mmCIF file of C-alpha atoms in Angstrom:
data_model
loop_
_atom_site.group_PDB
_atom_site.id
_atom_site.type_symbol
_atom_site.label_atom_id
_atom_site.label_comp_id
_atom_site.label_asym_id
_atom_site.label_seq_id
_atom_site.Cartn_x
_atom_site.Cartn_y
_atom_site.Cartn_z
ATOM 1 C CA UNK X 374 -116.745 108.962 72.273
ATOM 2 C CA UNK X 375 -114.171 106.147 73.139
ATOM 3 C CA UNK X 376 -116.225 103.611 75.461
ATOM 4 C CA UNK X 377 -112.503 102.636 77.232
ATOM 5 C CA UNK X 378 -112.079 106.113 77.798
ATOM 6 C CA UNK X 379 -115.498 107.147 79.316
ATOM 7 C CA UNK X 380 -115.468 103.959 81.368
ATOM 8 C CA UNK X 381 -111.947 105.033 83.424
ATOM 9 C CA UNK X 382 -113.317 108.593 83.643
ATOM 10 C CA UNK X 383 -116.899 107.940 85.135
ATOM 11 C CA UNK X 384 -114.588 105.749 87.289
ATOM 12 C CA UNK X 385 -112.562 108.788 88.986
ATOM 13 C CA UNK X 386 -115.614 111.087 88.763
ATOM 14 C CA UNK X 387 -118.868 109.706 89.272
ATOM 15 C CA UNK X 388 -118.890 105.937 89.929
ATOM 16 C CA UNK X 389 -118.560 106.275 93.777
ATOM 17 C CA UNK X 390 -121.365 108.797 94.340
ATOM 18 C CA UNK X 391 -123.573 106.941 91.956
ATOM 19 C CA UNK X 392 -122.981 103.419 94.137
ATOM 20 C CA UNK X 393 -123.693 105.030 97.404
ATOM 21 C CA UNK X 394 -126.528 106.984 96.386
ATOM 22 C CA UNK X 395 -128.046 103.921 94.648
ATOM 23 C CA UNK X 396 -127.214 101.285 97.263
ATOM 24 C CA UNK X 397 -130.361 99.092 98.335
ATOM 25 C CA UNK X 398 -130.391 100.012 102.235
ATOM 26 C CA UNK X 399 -133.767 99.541 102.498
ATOM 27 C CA UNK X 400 -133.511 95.840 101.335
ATOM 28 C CA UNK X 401 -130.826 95.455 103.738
ATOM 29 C CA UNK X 402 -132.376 96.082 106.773
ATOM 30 C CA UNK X 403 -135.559 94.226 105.752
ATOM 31 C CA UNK X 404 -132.769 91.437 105.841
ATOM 32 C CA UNK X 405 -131.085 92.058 109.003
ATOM 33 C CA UNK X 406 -134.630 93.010 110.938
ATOM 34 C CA UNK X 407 -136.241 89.428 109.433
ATOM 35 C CA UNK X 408 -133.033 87.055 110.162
ATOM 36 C CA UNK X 409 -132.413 87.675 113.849
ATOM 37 C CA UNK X 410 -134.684 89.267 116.301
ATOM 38 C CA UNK X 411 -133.024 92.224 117.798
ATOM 39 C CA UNK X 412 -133.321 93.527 121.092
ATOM 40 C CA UNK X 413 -134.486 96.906 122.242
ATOM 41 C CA UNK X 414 -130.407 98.794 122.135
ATOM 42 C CA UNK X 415 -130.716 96.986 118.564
ATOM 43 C CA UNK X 416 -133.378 98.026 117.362
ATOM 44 C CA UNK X 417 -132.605 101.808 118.565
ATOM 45 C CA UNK X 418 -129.403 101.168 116.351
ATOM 46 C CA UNK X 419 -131.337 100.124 113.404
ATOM 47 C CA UNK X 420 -132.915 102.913 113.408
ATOM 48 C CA UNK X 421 -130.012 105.220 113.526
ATOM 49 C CA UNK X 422 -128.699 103.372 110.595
ATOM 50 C CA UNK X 423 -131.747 104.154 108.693
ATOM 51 C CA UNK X 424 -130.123 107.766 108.556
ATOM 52 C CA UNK X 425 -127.798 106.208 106.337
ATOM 53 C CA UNK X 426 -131.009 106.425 103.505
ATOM 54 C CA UNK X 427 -129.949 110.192 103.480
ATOM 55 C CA UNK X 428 -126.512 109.112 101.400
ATOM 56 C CA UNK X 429 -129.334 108.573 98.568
ATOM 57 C CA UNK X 430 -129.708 112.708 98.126
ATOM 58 C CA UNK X 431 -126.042 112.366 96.571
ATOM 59 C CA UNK X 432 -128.078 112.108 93.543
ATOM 60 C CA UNK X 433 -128.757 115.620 93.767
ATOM 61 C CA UNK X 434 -124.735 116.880 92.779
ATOM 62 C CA UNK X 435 -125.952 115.742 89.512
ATOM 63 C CA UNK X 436 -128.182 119.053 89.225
ATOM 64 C CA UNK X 437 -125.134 120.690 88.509
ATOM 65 C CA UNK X 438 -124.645 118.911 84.995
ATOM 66 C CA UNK X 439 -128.320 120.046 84.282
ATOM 67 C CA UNK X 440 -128.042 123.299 85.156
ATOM 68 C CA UNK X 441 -124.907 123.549 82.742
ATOM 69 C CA UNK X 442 -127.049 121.948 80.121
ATOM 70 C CA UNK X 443 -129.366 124.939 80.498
ATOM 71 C CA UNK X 444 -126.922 128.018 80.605
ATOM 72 C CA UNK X 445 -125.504 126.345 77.531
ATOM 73 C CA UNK X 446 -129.189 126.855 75.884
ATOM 74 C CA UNK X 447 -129.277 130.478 77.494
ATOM 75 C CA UNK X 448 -126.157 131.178 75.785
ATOM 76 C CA UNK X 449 -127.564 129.819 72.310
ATOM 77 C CA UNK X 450 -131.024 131.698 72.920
ATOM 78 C CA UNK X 451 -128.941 135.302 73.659
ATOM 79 C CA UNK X 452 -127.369 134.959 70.116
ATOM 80 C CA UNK X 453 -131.105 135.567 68.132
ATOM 81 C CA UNK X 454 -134.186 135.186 70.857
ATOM 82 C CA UNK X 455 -134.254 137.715 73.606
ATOM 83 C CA UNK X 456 -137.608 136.583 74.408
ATOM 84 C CA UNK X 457 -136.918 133.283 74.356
ATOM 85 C CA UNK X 458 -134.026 134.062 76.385
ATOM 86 C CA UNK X 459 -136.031 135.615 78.870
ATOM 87 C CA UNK X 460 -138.298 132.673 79.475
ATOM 88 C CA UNK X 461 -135.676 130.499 80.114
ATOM 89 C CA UNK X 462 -134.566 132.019 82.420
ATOM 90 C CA UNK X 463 -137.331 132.692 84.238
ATOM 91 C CA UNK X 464 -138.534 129.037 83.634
ATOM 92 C CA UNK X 465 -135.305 127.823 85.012
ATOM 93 C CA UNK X 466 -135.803 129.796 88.296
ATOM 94 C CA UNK X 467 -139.398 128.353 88.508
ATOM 95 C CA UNK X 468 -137.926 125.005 88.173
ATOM 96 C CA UNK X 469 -135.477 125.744 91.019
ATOM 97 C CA UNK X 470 -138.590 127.031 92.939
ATOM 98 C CA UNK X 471 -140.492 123.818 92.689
ATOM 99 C CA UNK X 472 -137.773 121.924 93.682
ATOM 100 C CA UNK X 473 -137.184 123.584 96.784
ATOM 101 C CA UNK X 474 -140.655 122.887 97.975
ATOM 102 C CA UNK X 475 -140.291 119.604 96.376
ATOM 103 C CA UNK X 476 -137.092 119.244 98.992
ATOM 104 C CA UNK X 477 -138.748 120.798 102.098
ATOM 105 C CA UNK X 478 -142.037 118.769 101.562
ATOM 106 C CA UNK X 479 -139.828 115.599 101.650
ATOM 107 C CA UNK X 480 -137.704 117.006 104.472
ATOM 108 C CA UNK X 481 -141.141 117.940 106.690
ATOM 109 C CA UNK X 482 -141.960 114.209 106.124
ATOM 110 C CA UNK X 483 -138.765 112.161 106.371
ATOM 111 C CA UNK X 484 -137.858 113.796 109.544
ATOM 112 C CA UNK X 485 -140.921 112.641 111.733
ATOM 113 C CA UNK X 486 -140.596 108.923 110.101
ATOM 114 C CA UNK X 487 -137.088 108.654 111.493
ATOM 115 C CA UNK X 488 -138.247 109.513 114.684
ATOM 116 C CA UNK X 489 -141.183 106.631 114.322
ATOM 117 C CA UNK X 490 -143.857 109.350 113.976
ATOM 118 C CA UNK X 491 -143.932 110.784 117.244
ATOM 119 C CA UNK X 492 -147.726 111.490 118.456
ATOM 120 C CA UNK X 493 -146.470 115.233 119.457
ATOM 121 C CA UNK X 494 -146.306 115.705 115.226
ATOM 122 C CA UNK X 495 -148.590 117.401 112.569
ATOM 123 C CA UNK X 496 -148.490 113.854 110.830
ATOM 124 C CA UNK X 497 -150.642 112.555 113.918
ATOM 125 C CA UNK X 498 -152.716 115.179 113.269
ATOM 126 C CA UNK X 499 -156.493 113.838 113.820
ATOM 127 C CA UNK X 500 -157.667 115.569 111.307
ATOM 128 C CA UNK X 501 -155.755 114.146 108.661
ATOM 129 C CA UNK X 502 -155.650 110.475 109.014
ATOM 130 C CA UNK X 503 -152.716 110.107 107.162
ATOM 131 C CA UNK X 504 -151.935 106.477 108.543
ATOM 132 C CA UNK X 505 -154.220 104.775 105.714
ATOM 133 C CA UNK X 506 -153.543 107.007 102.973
ATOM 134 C CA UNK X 507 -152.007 106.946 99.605
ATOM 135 C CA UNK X 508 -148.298 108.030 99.014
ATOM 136 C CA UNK X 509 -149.692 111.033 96.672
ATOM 137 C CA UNK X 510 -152.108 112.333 99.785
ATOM 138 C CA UNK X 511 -149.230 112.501 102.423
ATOM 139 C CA UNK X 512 -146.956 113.911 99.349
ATOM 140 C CA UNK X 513 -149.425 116.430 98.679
ATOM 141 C CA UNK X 514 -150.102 117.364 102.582
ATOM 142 C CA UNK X 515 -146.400 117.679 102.720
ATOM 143 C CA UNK X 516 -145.892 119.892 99.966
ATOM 144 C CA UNK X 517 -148.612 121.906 101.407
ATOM 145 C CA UNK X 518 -146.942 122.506 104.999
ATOM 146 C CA UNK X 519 -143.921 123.341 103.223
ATOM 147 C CA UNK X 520 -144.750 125.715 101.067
ATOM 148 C CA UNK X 521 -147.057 127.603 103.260
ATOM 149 C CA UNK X 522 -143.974 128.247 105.673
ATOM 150 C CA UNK X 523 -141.840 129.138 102.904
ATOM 151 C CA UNK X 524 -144.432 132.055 101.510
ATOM 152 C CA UNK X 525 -143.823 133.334 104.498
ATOM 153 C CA UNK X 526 -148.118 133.533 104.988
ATOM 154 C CA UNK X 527 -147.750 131.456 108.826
ATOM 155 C CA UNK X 528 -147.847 127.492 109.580
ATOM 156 C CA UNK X 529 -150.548 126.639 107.392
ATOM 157 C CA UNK X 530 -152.997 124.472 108.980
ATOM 158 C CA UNK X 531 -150.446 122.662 110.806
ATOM 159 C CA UNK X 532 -148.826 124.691 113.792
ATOM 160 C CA UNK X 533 -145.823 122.857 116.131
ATOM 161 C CA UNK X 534 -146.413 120.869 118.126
ATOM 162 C CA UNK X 535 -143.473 119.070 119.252
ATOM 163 C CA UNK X 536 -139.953 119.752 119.466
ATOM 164 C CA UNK X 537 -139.284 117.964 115.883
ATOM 165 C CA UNK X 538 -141.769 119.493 114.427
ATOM 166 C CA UNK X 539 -141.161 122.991 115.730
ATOM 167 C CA UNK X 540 -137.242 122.673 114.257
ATOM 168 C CA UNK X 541 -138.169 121.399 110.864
ATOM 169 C CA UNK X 542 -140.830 124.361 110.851
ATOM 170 C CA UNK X 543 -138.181 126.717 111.930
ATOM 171 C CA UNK X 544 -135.617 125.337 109.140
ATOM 172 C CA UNK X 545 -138.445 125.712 106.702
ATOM 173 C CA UNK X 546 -139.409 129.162 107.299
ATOM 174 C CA UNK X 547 -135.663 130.270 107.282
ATOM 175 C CA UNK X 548 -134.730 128.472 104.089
ATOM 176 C CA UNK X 549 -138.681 129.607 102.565
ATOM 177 C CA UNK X 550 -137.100 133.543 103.342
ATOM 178 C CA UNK X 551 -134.006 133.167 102.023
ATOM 179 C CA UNK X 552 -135.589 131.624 98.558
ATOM 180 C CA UNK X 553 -138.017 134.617 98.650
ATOM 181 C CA UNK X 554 -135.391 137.061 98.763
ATOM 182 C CA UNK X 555 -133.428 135.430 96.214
ATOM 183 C CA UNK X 556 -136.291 134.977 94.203
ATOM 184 C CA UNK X 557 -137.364 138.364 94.145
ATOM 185 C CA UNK X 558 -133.151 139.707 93.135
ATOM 186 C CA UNK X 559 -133.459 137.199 90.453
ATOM 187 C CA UNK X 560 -136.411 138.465 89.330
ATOM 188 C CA UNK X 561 -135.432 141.953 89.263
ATOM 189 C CA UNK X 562 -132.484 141.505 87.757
ATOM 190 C CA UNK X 563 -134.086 139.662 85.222
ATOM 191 C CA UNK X 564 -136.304 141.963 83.884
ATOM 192 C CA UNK X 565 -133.250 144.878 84.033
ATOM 193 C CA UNK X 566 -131.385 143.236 82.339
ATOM 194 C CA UNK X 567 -133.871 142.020 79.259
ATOM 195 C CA UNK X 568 -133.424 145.423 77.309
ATOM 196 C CA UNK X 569 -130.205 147.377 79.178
ATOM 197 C CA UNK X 570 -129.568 149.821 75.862
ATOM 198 C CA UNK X 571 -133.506 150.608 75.796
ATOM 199 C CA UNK X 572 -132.910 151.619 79.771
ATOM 200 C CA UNK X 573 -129.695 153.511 79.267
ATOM 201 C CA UNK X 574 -131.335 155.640 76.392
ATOM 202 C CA UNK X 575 -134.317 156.707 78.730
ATOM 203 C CA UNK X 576 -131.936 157.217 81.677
ATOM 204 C CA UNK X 577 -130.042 159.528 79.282
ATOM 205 C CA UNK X 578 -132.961 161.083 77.041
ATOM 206 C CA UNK X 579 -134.196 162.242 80.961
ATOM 207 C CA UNK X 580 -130.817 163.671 81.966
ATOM 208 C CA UNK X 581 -131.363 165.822 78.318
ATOM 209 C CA UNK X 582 -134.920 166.710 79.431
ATOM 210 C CA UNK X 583 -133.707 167.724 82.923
ATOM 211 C CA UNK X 584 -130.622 169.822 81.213
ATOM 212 C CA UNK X 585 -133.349 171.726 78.264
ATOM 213 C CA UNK X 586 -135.501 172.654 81.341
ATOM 214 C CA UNK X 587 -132.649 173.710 83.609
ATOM 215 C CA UNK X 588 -131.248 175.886 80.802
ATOM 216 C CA UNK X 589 -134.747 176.999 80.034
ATOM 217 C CA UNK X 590 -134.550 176.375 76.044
ATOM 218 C CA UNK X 591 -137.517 177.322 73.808
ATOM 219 C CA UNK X 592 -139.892 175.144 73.161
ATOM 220 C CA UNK X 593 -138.700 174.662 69.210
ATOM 221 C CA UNK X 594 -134.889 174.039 70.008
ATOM 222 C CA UNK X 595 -136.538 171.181 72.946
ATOM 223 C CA UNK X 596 -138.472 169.732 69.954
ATOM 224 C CA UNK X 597 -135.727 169.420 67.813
ATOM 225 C CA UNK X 598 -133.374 168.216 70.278
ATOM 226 C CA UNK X 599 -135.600 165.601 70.971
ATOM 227 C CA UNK X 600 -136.100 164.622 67.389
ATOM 228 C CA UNK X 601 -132.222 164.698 67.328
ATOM 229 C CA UNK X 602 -132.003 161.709 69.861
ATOM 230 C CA UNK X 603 -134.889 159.794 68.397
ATOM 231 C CA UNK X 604 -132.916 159.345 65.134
ATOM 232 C CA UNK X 605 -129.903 159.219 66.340
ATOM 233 C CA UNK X 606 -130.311 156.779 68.791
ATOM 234 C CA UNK X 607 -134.013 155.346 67.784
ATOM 235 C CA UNK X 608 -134.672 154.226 71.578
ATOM 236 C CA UNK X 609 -131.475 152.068 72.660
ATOM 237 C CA UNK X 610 -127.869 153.681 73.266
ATOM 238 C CA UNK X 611 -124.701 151.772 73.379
ATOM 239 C CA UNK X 612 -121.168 152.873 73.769
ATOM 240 C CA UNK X 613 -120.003 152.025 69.995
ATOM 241 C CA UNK X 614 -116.738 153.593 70.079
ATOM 242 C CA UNK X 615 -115.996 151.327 73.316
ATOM 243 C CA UNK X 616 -116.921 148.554 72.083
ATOM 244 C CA UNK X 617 -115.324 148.339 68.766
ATOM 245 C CA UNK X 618 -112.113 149.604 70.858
ATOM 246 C CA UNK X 619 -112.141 146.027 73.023
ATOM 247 C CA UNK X 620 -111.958 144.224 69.694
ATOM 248 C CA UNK X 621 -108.964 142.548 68.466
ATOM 249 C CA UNK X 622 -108.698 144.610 65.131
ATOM 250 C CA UNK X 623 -109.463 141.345 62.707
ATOM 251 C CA UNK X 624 -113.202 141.904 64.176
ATOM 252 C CA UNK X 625 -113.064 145.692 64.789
ATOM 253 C CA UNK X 626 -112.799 145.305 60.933
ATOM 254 C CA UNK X 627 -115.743 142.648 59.992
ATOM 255 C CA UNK X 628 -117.928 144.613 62.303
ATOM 256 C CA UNK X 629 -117.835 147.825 60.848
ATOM 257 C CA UNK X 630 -117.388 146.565 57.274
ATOM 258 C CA UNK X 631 -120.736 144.914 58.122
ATOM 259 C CA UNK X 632 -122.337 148.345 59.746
ATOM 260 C CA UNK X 633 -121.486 149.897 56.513
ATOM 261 C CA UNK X 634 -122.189 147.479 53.466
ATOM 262 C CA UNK X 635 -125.145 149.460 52.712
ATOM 263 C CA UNK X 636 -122.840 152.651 52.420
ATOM 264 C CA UNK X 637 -120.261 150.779 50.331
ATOM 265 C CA UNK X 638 -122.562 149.625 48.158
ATOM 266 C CA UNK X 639 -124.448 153.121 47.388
ATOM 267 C CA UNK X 640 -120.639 155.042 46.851
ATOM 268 C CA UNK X 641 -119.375 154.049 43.322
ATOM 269 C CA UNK X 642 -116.317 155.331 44.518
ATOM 270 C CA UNK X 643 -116.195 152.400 47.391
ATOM 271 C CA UNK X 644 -116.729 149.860 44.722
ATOM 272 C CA UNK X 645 -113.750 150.463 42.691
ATOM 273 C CA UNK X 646 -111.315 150.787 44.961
ATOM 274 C CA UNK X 647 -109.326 148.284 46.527
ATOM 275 C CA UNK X 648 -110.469 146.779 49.479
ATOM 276 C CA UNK X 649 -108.045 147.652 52.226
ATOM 277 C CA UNK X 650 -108.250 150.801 51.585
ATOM 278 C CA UNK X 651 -111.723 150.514 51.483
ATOM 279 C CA UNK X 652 -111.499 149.248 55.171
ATOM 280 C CA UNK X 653 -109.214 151.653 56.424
ATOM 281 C CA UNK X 654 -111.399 154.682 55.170
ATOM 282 C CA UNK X 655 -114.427 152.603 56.773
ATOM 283 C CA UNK X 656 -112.394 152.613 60.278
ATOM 284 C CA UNK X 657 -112.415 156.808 59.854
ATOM 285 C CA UNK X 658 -115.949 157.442 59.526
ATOM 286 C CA UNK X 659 -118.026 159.047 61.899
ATOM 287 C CA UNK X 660 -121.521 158.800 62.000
ATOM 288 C CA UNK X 661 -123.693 161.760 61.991
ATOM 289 C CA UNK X 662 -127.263 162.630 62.018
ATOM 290 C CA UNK X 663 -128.863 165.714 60.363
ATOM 291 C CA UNK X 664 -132.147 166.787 60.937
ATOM 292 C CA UNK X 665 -134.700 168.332 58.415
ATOM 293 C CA UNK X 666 -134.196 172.001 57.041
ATOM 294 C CA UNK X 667 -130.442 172.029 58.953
ATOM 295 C CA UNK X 668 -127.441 173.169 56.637
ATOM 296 C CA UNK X 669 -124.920 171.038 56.695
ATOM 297 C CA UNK X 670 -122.251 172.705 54.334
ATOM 298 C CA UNK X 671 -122.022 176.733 53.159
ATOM 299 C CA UNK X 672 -121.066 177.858 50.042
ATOM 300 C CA UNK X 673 -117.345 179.542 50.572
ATOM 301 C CA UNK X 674 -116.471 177.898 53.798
ATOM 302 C CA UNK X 675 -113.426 175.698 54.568
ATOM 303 C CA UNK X 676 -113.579 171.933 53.314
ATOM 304 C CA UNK X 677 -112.450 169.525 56.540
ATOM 305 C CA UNK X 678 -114.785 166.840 55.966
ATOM 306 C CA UNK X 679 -116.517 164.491 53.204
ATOM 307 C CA UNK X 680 -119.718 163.227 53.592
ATOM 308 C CA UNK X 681 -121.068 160.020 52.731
ATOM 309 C CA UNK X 682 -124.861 160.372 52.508
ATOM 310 C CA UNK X 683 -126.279 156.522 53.827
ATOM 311 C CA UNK X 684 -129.686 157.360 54.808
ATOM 312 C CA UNK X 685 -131.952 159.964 53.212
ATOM 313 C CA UNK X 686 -131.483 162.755 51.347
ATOM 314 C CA UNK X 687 -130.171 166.606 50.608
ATOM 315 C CA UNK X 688 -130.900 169.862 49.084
ATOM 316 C CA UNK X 689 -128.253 171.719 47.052
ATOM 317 C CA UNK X 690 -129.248 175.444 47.329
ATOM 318 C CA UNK X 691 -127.956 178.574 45.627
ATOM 319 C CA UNK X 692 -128.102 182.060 46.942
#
């Protein structure tokens, strides 16, 4: 937040860009055109240096500090919001949308002006009449051409018919395709990727449907299978044991303390123990998932394991 600071580094980043982008060239060659008249090579030259007006889309490297700005507020929405996660996104792609046909609107425009509005253009068109017409009707006509080519449904109203305007349709019809296609992987990889775990437990739950009916099971070991993966998983898989294993082992440890504070808090024999050891039994659990009328322990058989009961409940029976 030093001033002296921000001054010297807007001076090595941005200061340049900003100058040229914002220099008045319009204002100077209303200067030069009004102090001496020009002949014809001169005026031919003028008009070449009106390409210099293009230095002003410089602006546009700014985008990039935007577009940070906005992954940073993805990044906050993915901690709590998936919904609101998902519309930004798909707002931001909108947004890049519109600006593209915000872009090729000006382009189908600015290219015909520099050429002193050939009559071989669709802004001679007759039927338009854009020579006495508000800046919003030509913007709007423009926007129209150029995003009728870029849908890919033909040249609108407006076919080529000049040179000019048959490359700037050409460029617009390429560059509308290319946004199409990359609108469409965006897409789709936007909605795949809103809910992966719910994905990866159908993908899954079908493989175990597939497997039942290639086996030929009966129809009350399918049924309970099926219950099996509805309460074990309840709709979304993930790889646990992988992902605690990429964890440093500070928050391998605060994760699955967390996962079990329920648990800890229903054992009396968790709660008067000492915490380490606490943690260190917590890092040997494994969780199962019983369903209704299954035995989980005989009478008479071998003790290996001690259960920790942290959902529901169980039937002691004696034969």
């Amino acid at each position: 937040m030093d001033p002296k600071q921000i001054r010297k580094m807007y001076l090595k980043t941005w200061f340049t860009i900003d100058l040229v982008s914002t220099f008045p060239f319009d204002l100077l060659f209303t200067i030069i055109e009004g102090a001496t008249p020009m002949a014809e090579s001169g005026l031919k030259a003028l008009s070449l240096l009106r390409l210099a007006k293009i230095l002003a889309l410089l602006r546009l490297l700014r985008l990039s500090r935007f577009i940070r700005y906005v992954k940073q507020w993805e990044e906050i929405f993915n901690f709590q919001y998936e919904m609101a996660l998902a519309f930004a996104r798909i707002a931001n792609l909108m947004m890049l949308m519109m600006f593209i046909c915000h872009f090729n609107g000006c382009l189908q425009y600015m290219v015909p002006m520099f050429f002193q509005f050939p009559e071989k253009t669709w802004v001679r068109d007759r039927n338009l009449h854009l020579d006495n017409v508000t800046i919003w009707e030509r913007y709007s006509w423009s926007v129209f051409k150029s995003t009728s080519h870029m849908l890919c449904i033909g040249y609108g109203l407006f076919p080529p018919q000049g040179l000019i305007d048959l490359w700037v349709t050409y460029m617009s019809m390429a560059t509308g395709a290319l946004c199409f296609a990359l609108f469409i992987g965006n897409a789709t990889s936007l909605i795949q990727s809103m809910d992966a775990s719910k994905r990866a437990y159908k993908e899954k739950y079908m493989q175990v449907k597939e497997y039942m009916q290639f086996r030929k099971l009966p129809g009350n070991l399918r049924l309970r299978i099926s219950d099996y993966y509805e309460n074990r998983f309840q709709g979304k898989m993930f790889d646990e044991e992988r992902i605690l294993q990429e964890l440093n082992h500070n928050l391998r440890e605060e994760v699955i303390n967390y996962n079990c504070k329920d648990l800890v808090d229903q054992v009396p024999f968790f709660n008067e123990a000492d915490p380490s050891f606490v943690s260190a039994m917590l890092s040997k659990l494994v969780f199962e998932v019983f369903l209704i009328d299954e035995t989980i322990v005989k009478e008479g058989t071998k003790g290996r394991k001690m259960y920790f009961i942290n959902r529901g409940t169980v039937t002691i029976k004696s034969e």
